[in-house]
């Protein structure tokens, strides 16, 4: 719906929404306080409407409260005034009648509770991967553009939101509407790209964690295509949803311009629907593989819970869709779209946080004093000083095959699955440090034993997957 139509709806509702309780009775001159500032079409609509009401010609306060006067003036404005003049007239009328100014701009700060941690999580994740594993894989490299696009989207969204949202539409000036529309045009494009890249990063992470299941790998690659291809089309359609492009933010001022615009409401619905489908895929895809992992139930459910946080992504997407349904139909857009802005910011932030959790959890386990790292050959080793030795090799792309290196799932999730791809099985036998700590120091000799068994087989396909012990 064009801004002109929205303003007409606002005019239609104006007599109902501005009851006597919203008018400051100290404004005894009412609309006459601002009569000389009104656009010509505004004066031409207000003055002829006065004799048709019960108000006297000099009773400005009565006009501020009289529904008949408001209805007549609104109908006239919608026919004779341009959108800019309508907006100016409504703003001046509210000023002259001392109408209460509502504001919920404070609520636009709510997403920052997630946006600030999400922004830091991106860089902490990259630090964790580099410091602990000595390399970045494709899913890590994708987080660099995610960080850049996320920053731009968040900054423009907050700037545009605080410029023209969280208040009633009739309190705005024309330049605020235009500039805010431009900022959200930019923010939406970067939001789409950042959201898609984050989801692709999560899917690529699945490939590293579960590399040997061909059926699973096919599903992941198909999911990447389901994410990348529609997003590319949506970005293109959003860029050129109006021809010429500048009509996206300034076309509202001239409803008779030759600009051609695509229905933005359809784009919003399609984008939200695809997001929910993609969120379902990302949430459900790894669950079967996680539940089949050979580990104790406590570890299994702990890891499943970490991946299961993806349900938060689905929840935020569904709540956002609830508010998206009002897009294009709101009568007081600058007030009613505030919730859409809030949940859009929350959705992208939650996706980023969930995508970074595994790498950050690994870093947390290293930093916490109570954490005891396994004795690894290659990457992480517990030393007497409590610090960890990291292999000095630096591999910028983890897709490079390196002999005798640990499986990704061992390092990322703290598992001990062995190297099944190379036909080698590592048996790791160790005591539980906590159980030994229960004995007094003076009760005999304390020994930590590590037995490593290397089995080399001539045929990889003969491996039955039962050689993992622990």
PDB file of C-alpha atoms in Angstrom, residues 39-147:
ATOM      1  CA  UNK A  39      -0.544  24.424   3.419  1.00  0.00           C
ATOM      2  CA  UNK A  40      -3.025  26.193   1.154  1.00  0.00           C
ATOM      3  CA  UNK A  41      -5.016  23.020   0.560  1.00  0.00           C
ATOM      4  CA  UNK A  42      -5.241  22.510   4.333  1.00  0.00           C
ATOM      5  CA  UNK A  43      -6.724  25.967   4.878  1.00  0.00           C
ATOM      6  CA  UNK A  44      -9.071  25.435   1.937  1.00  0.00           C
ATOM      7  CA  UNK A  45     -10.373  22.276   3.599  1.00  0.00           C
ATOM      8  CA  UNK A  46     -10.602  23.519   7.181  1.00  0.00           C
ATOM      9  CA  UNK A  47     -12.319  26.868   6.665  1.00  0.00           C
ATOM     10  CA  UNK A  48     -15.328  25.677   4.603  1.00  0.00           C
ATOM     11  CA  UNK A  49     -15.925  22.870   7.107  1.00  0.00           C
ATOM     12  CA  UNK A  50     -16.382  25.179  10.108  1.00  0.00           C
ATOM     13  CA  UNK A  51     -19.926  26.460   9.268  1.00  0.00           C
ATOM     14  CA  UNK A  52     -21.112  22.852   8.911  1.00  0.00           C
ATOM     15  CA  UNK A  53     -20.348  22.097  12.565  1.00  0.00           C
ATOM     16  CA  UNK A  54     -21.800  23.220  15.880  1.00  0.00           C
ATOM     17  CA  UNK A  55     -18.590  25.124  16.637  1.00  0.00           C
ATOM     18  CA  UNK A  56     -18.402  28.875  16.423  1.00  0.00           C
ATOM     19  CA  UNK A  57     -16.144  30.490  13.862  1.00  0.00           C
ATOM     20  CA  UNK A  58     -13.679  31.488  16.575  1.00  0.00           C
ATOM     21  CA  UNK A  59     -13.926  28.398  18.774  1.00  0.00           C
ATOM     22  CA  UNK A  60     -10.750  26.569  17.875  1.00  0.00           C
ATOM     23  CA  UNK A  61     -10.915  24.243  20.874  1.00  0.00           C
ATOM     24  CA  UNK A  62     -14.329  22.990  19.774  1.00  0.00           C
ATOM     25  CA  UNK A  63     -12.944  22.152  16.347  1.00  0.00           C
ATOM     26  CA  UNK A  64     -10.195  20.083  17.932  1.00  0.00           C
ATOM     27  CA  UNK A  65     -12.852  17.985  19.682  1.00  0.00           C
ATOM     28  CA  UNK A  66     -15.636  17.951  17.100  1.00  0.00           C
ATOM     29  CA  UNK A  67     -15.853  14.682  15.146  1.00  0.00           C
ATOM     30  CA  UNK A  68     -17.962  16.216  12.395  1.00  0.00           C
ATOM     31  CA  UNK A  69     -15.352  18.854  11.649  1.00  0.00           C
ATOM     32  CA  UNK A  70     -12.589  16.249  11.649  1.00  0.00           C
ATOM     33  CA  UNK A  71     -14.498  13.952   9.278  1.00  0.00           C
ATOM     34  CA  UNK A  72     -15.293  16.735   6.798  1.00  0.00           C
ATOM     35  CA  UNK A  73     -11.741  18.087   6.837  1.00  0.00           C
ATOM     36  CA  UNK A  74     -10.270  14.598   6.424  1.00  0.00           C
ATOM     37  CA  UNK A  75     -12.405  13.805   3.378  1.00  0.00           C
ATOM     38  CA  UNK A  76     -11.407  17.100   1.785  1.00  0.00           C
ATOM     39  CA  UNK A  77      -7.694  16.635   2.490  1.00  0.00           C
ATOM     40  CA  UNK A  78      -7.634  13.176   0.917  1.00  0.00           C
ATOM     41  CA  UNK A  79      -9.044  14.604  -2.322  1.00  0.00           C
ATOM     42  CA  UNK A  80      -7.239  17.929  -2.673  1.00  0.00           C
ATOM     43  CA  UNK A  81      -3.855  17.564  -0.957  1.00  0.00           C
ATOM     44  CA  UNK A  82      -0.647  15.807  -1.903  1.00  0.00           C
ATOM     45  CA  UNK A  83       0.834  13.269   0.542  1.00  0.00           C
ATOM     46  CA  UNK A  84       3.376  15.841   1.727  1.00  0.00           C
ATOM     47  CA  UNK A  85       0.651  18.426   2.373  1.00  0.00           C
ATOM     48  CA  UNK A  86      -1.509  15.861   4.154  1.00  0.00           C
ATOM     49  CA  UNK A  87       1.366  14.922   6.436  1.00  0.00           C
ATOM     50  CA  UNK A  88       2.166  18.579   7.135  1.00  0.00           C
ATOM     51  CA  UNK A  89      -1.475  19.425   7.845  1.00  0.00           C
ATOM     52  CA  UNK A  90      -1.935  16.515  10.227  1.00  0.00           C
ATOM     53  CA  UNK A  91       1.249  17.381  12.102  1.00  0.00           C
ATOM     54  CA  UNK A  92       0.317  21.061  12.460  1.00  0.00           C
ATOM     55  CA  UNK A  93      -3.257  20.241  13.473  1.00  0.00           C
ATOM     56  CA  UNK A  94      -1.968  17.954  16.232  1.00  0.00           C
ATOM     57  CA  UNK A  95       0.455  20.682  17.318  1.00  0.00           C
ATOM     58  CA  UNK A  96      -2.235  23.386  17.360  1.00  0.00           C
ATOM     59  CA  UNK A  97      -4.644  21.249  19.343  1.00  0.00           C
ATOM     60  CA  UNK A  98      -1.903  20.205  21.773  1.00  0.00           C
ATOM     61  CA  UNK A  99      -2.597  16.551  21.205  1.00  0.00           C
ATOM     62  CA  UNK A 100      -0.694  14.086  23.327  1.00  0.00           C
ATOM     63  CA  UNK A 101       2.492  12.822  21.673  1.00  0.00           C
ATOM     64  CA  UNK A 102       2.853   9.096  22.085  1.00  0.00           C
ATOM     65  CA  UNK A 103       6.257   7.486  21.855  1.00  0.00           C
ATOM     66  CA  UNK A 104       7.572   3.954  22.085  1.00  0.00           C
ATOM     67  CA  UNK A 105      11.021   4.631  20.698  1.00  0.00           C
ATOM     68  CA  UNK A 106      12.494   3.023  23.796  1.00  0.00           C
ATOM     69  CA  UNK A 107      11.212  -0.352  22.560  1.00  0.00           C
ATOM     70  CA  UNK A 108      13.434  -0.058  19.482  1.00  0.00           C
ATOM     71  CA  UNK A 109      16.393  -0.582  21.829  1.00  0.00           C
ATOM     72  CA  UNK A 110      15.194  -4.062  22.858  1.00  0.00           C
ATOM     73  CA  UNK A 111      16.975  -5.860  19.969  1.00  0.00           C
ATOM     74  CA  UNK A 112      20.292  -4.484  21.238  1.00  0.00           C
ATOM     75  CA  UNK A 113      20.094  -7.020  24.073  1.00  0.00           C
ATOM     76  CA  UNK A 114      20.771  -9.664  21.417  1.00  0.00           C
ATOM     77  CA  UNK A 115      22.429  -7.617  18.683  1.00  0.00           C
ATOM     78  CA  UNK A 116      25.424  -6.554  20.762  1.00  0.00           C
ATOM     79  CA  UNK A 117      26.263 -10.109  21.948  1.00  0.00           C
ATOM     80  CA  UNK A 118      25.669 -11.450  18.427  1.00  0.00           C
ATOM     81  CA  UNK A 119      28.141  -8.962  16.947  1.00  0.00           C
ATOM     82  CA  UNK A 120      30.838  -9.974  19.446  1.00  0.00           C
ATOM     83  CA  UNK A 121      30.039 -13.669  19.028  1.00  0.00           C
ATOM     84  CA  UNK A 122      31.077 -13.493  15.369  1.00  0.00           C
ATOM     85  CA  UNK A 123      34.611 -12.375  16.176  1.00  0.00           C
ATOM     86  CA  UNK A 124      34.931 -14.562  19.283  1.00  0.00           C
ATOM     87  CA  UNK A 125      33.974 -17.558  17.155  1.00  0.00           C
ATOM     88  CA  UNK A 126      36.692 -16.738  14.619  1.00  0.00           C
ATOM     89  CA  UNK A 127      39.259 -16.245  17.379  1.00  0.00           C
ATOM     90  CA  UNK A 128      38.265 -19.550  18.957  1.00  0.00           C
ATOM     91  CA  UNK A 129      38.624 -21.503  15.733  1.00  0.00           C
ATOM     92  CA  UNK A 130      41.979 -19.951  14.873  1.00  0.00           C
ATOM     93  CA  UNK A 131      43.516 -20.200  18.336  1.00  0.00           C
ATOM     94  CA  UNK A 132      42.376 -23.758  19.030  1.00  0.00           C
ATOM     95  CA  UNK A 133      42.463 -25.402  15.613  1.00  0.00           C
ATOM     96  CA  UNK A 134      44.926 -23.267  13.695  1.00  0.00           C
ATOM     97  CA  UNK A 135      42.670 -22.804  10.686  1.00  0.00           C
ATOM     98  CA  UNK A 136      39.398 -21.466   9.328  1.00  0.00           C
ATOM     99  CA  UNK A 137      37.046 -23.518   7.229  1.00  0.00           C
ATOM    100  CA  UNK A 138      34.508 -22.213   4.722  1.00  0.00           C
ATOM    101  CA  UNK A 139      31.836 -21.778   7.390  1.00  0.00           C
ATOM    102  CA  UNK A 140      34.265 -19.549   9.312  1.00  0.00           C
ATOM    103  CA  UNK A 141      35.192 -17.494   6.272  1.00  0.00           C
ATOM    104  CA  UNK A 142      31.510 -16.883   5.607  1.00  0.00           C
ATOM    105  CA  UNK A 143      31.250 -15.180   8.993  1.00  0.00           C
ATOM    106  CA  UNK A 144      33.501 -12.340   7.815  1.00  0.00           C
ATOM    107  CA  UNK A 145      30.933 -10.992   5.315  1.00  0.00           C
ATOM    108  CA  UNK A 146      28.203 -11.836   7.821  1.00  0.00           C
ATOM    109  CA  UNK A 147      29.897  -9.552  10.350  1.00  0.00           C
TER     110      UNK A 147
END
